[in-house]
Structure formats: C-alpha cells, structure tokens
C-alpha positions as MATLAB code, in Angstrom:
seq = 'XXXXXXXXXXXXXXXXXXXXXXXXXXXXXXXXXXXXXXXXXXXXXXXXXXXXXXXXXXXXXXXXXXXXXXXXXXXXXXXXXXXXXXXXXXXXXXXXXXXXXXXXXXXXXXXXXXXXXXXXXXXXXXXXXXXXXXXXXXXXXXXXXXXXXXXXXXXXXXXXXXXXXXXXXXXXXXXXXXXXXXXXXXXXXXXXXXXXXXXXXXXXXXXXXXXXXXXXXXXXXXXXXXXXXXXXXXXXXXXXXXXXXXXXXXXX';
ca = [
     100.819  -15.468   78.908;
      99.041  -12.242   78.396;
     100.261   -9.160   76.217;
     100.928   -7.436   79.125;
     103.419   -9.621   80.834;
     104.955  -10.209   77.463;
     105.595   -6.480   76.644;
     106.778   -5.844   80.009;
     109.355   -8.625   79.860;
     110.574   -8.094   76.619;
     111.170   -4.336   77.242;
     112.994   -5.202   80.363;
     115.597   -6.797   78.276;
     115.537   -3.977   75.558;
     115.731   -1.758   78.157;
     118.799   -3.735   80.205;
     120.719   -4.197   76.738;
     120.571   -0.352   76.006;
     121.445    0.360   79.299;
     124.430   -1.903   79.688;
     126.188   -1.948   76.202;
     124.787    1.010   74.438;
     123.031   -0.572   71.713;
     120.903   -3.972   70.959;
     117.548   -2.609   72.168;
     115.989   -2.564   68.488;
     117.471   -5.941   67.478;
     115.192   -7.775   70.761;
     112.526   -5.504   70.421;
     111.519   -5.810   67.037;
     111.623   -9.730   66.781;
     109.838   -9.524   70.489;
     107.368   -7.255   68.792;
     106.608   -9.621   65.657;
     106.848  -13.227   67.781;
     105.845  -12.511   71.057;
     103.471   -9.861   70.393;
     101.964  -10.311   66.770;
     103.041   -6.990   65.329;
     103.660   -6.607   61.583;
     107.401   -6.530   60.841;
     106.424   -2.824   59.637;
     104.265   -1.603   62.425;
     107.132   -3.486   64.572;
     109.733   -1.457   62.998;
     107.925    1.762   63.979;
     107.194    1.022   67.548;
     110.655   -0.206   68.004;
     112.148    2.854   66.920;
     109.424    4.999   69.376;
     110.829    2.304   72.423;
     114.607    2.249   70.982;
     114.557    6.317   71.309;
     112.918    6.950   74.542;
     115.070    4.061   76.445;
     117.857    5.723   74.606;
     117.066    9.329   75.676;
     117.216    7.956   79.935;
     119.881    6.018   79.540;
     121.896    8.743   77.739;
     120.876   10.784   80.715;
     122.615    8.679   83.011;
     125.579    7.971   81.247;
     125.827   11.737   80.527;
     125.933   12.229   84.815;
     128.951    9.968   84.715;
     131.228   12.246   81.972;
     130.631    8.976   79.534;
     129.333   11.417   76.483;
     131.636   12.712   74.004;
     128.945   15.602   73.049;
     131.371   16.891   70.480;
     132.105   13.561   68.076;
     128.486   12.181   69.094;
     126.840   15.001   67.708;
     129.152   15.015   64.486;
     128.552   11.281   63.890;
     124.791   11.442   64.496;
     124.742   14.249   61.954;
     125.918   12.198   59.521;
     123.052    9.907   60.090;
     119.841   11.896   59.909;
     119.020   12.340   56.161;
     120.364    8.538   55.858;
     118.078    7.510   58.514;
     115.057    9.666   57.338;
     115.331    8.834   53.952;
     115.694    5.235   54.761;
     112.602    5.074   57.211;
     110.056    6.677   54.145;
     111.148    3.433   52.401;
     110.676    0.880   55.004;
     107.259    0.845   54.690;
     107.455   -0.283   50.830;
     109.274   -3.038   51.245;
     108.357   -6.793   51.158;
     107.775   -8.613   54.739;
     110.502  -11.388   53.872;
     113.332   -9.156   52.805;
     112.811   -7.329   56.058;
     112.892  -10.308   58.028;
     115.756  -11.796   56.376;
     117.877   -8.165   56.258;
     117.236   -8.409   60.268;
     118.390  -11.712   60.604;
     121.605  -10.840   58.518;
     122.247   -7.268   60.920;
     121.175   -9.570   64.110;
     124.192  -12.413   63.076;
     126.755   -9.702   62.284;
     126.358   -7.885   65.435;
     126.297  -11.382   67.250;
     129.724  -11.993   65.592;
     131.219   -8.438   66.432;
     130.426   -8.914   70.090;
     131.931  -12.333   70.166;
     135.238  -10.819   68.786;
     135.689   -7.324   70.106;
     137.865   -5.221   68.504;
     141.179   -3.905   68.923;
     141.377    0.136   69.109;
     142.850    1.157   65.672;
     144.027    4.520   67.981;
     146.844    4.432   70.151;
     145.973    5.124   73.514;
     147.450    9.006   74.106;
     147.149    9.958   70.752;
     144.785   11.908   70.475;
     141.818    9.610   70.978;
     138.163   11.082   70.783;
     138.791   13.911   68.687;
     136.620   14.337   66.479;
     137.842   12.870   62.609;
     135.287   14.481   60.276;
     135.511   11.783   57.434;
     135.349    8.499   59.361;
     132.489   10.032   61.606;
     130.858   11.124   58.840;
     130.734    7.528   56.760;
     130.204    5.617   59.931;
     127.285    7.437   60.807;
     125.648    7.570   57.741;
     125.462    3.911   57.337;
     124.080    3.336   60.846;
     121.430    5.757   60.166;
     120.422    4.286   56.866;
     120.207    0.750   59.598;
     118.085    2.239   61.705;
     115.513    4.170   59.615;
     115.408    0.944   57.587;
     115.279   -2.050   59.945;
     113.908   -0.129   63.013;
     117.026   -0.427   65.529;
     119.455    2.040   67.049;
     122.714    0.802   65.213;
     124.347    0.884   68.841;
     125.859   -1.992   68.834;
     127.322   -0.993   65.592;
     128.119    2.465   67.384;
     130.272    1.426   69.953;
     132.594   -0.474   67.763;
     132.743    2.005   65.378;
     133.496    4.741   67.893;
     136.280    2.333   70.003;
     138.458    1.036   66.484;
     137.584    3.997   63.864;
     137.813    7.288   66.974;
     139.694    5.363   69.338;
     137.108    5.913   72.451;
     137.395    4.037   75.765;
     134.745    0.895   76.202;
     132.346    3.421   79.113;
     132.764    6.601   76.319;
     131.669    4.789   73.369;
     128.909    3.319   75.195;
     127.514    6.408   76.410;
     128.294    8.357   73.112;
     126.246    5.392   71.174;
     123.139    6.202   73.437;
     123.496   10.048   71.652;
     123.562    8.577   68.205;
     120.735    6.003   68.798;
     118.457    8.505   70.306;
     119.043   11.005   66.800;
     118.980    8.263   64.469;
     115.748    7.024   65.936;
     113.685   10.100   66.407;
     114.961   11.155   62.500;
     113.238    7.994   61.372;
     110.230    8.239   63.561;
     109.357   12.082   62.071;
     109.547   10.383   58.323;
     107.151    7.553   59.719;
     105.111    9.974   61.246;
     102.501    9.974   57.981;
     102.872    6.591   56.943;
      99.999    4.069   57.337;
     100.968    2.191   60.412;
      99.248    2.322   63.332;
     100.697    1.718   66.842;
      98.956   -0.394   69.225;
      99.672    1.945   72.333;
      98.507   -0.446   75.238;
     101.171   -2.810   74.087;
     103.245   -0.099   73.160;
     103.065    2.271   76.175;
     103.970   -0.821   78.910;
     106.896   -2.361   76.922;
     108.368    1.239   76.762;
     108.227    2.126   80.474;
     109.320   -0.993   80.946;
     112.366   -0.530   78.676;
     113.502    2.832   80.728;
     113.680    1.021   84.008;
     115.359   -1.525   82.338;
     118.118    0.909   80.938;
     118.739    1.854   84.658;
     119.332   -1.597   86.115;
     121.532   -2.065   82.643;
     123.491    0.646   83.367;
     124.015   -0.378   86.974;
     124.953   -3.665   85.936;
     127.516   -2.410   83.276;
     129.182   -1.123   86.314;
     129.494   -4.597   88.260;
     129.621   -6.985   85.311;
     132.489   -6.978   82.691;
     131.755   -5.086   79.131;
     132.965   -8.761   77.393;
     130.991  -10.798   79.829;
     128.031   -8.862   78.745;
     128.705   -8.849   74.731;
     129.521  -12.370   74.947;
     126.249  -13.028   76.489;
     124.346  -10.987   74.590;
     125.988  -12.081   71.041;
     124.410  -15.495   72.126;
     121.055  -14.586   72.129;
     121.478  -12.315   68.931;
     122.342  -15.504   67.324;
     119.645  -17.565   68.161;
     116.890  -14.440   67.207;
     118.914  -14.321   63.983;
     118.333  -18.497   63.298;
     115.111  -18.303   64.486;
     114.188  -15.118   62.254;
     115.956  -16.179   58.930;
     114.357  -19.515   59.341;
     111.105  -18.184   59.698;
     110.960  -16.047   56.564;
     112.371  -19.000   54.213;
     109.752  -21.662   55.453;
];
C-alpha cells in the first residue's frame, strides 16, 4: 500500500477520534507515523503535534458553533500547560528511542483503561459546575502539557476526564473544551521544536493532515448519533492493542 493511502487512512481516524471524543488523535497518529509510515519516533512526535493541532483547531471550531466551549476554564487550564509543554518539547528530542516508545505505550494503556471505566463527576450536578477552580485547573493542565510537549499528543483524552470529575463539566462541554487545550498545548510544543533538528517529510505530512480535518467533521457528526461510552469503549480497544504492540516492540 502506498504512503499516500496510508497517511490518508490513518489521519482519517486521528481526525474521527479528535472529532468525536476530544482527544486520542496523537496517541494513533504517532504509532501510525512510526509503523505505518517509517517516521522516527522523534520526527513522529513533531509531525503529530503539527496534525494533533490543526485537526484540533477545526474541530474546536465546530464544537465552539454548538456552545460546547467553556472559553473561560479552557483558557485557564491551557495556561497552565504552556511552559510545561514547551519546556517538555525542547527535551523530547534528547531522549533515547526506547524510553519514548515505552513512555507511549504506558500513556496509550492508561488512557485505554480510563475510557473503559469512565468516571463519575466528583461535582454535583447544580453546584456550581464549570466554574472555573484555579488550583485543580492549574495542576491538571500542567501535567497534560508536560504529555504533550513530551510524547507528541494532545492529552485530550486526559482532558475530558479531568474537566468532567475534577470541574464537574457535562460529557459535550468537556469534549469541546479539551479541543481548546489540545490545540494550546500543541502549538506551545511545536514553537520549542521549531529549531530542533527534525525534519518533516511534508508530502506525507501535508495528506495525513487534511485528511485528519475532514475526519474531525465526520467525528463530530458521529459523536452526535453514537453514544460518548460506545465510542470510548471502542476506542480504549484499539489504544490497547497500539499500546501491546508498541511496548513489545521496543523490548524485543
């Protein structure tokens, strides 16, 4: 199968995940970048954080149209994240290929397992939900933007959990909030990249990326038909096979 077909696939799915849950497009696209594709886990990092930001800037868009951003919290809890996420993308780059690989796999399994057992919100419903709790957003995004400038994903589908049991959003607000956070985290990391020795193969790059935005539209089209557990549950399933396949690979 040629790159092409490849790159447009896989970014389909980044793109549908995105789209549909708020968050998972970095953990397919940077194993689909390394396996399918032949990228360096670094140079996969990179041009998963380029695809991760502009799928999550159109899909934010759309979820924005429906009232699904909390502008207010999102921005506070992205905050958080930026020097975390900058500081943490400068020393990607330095690290060794196996302890990447295996610190993916690790991410890939957890998020697997907090999709197959959603949380309860830790907020009441009426209380008060969505305003905006300096501390907790503040801790909680500064650990997903240390994830993403480190491993190369969004830390969505570590977002919308955090937002749903720490803030006490609704399932469609944390979704769409997560797309603000992923798209700040990712484009802090990116500027810290921007000098660092990794080149980006564009005609692989350039397809799987438009291929990702269209995706995020179908995904958020089917978020709107298909149950938000339906989707996790099916979606934890394939994070847990990347996640055996991955850790696998880098002990063999």
């Amino acid at each position: 199968m040629s790159a092409l077909i490849l790159a447009l696939t896989a970014g389909a799915s980044v793109g549908l995940a995105l789209g549909a849950l708020g968050g998972g497009g970095g953990v397919l696209a940077v194993p689909a970048l390394v396996y399918l594709l032949g990228f360096t886990p670094a140079a996969a990092t990179t041009a998963s954080l380029l695809i991760v930001a502009a799928t999550s800037l159109t899909a934010l868009y759309a979820h924005a149209r429906a009232g699904h951003v909390r502008w207010k919290t999102g921005t506070a809890f992205a905050a958080a994240g930026l020097l975390p996420a900058a500081l943490a993308g400068a020393a990607a780059a330095h690290l060794p290929r196996a302890l990447l690989t295996c610190s993916f796999a690790a991410v890939a399994a957890f998020a697997a397992v907090k999709m197959l057992r959603p949380a309860v919100p830790a907020v009441p419903a009426g209380s008060g939900a969505g305003a905006v709790r300096p501390g907790a957003a503040a801790g909680a995004g500064a650990g997903l933007g240390a994830l993403t400038g480190l491993l190369g994903v969004g830390g969505g589908f570590l977002a919308v959990p955090a937002l749903v049991t720490v803030l006490g959003f609704e399932v469609p607000a944390a979704v769409g909030t997560s797309l603000l956070v992923v798209s700040a985290n990712s484009l802090a990391s990116l500027a810290t990249r921007s000098g660092a020795a990794v080149s980006v193969d564009w005609a692989v790059v350039g397809p799987f990326t438009a291929s990702a935005v269209l995706g995020a539209w179908d995904g958020r089209r089917l978020a709107a038909r298909v149950s938000g557990p339906r989707l996790q549950r099916v979606f934890a399933v394939v994070l847990l096979a990347v996640a055996a396949f991955m850790l696998g690979d880098a002990v063999t």
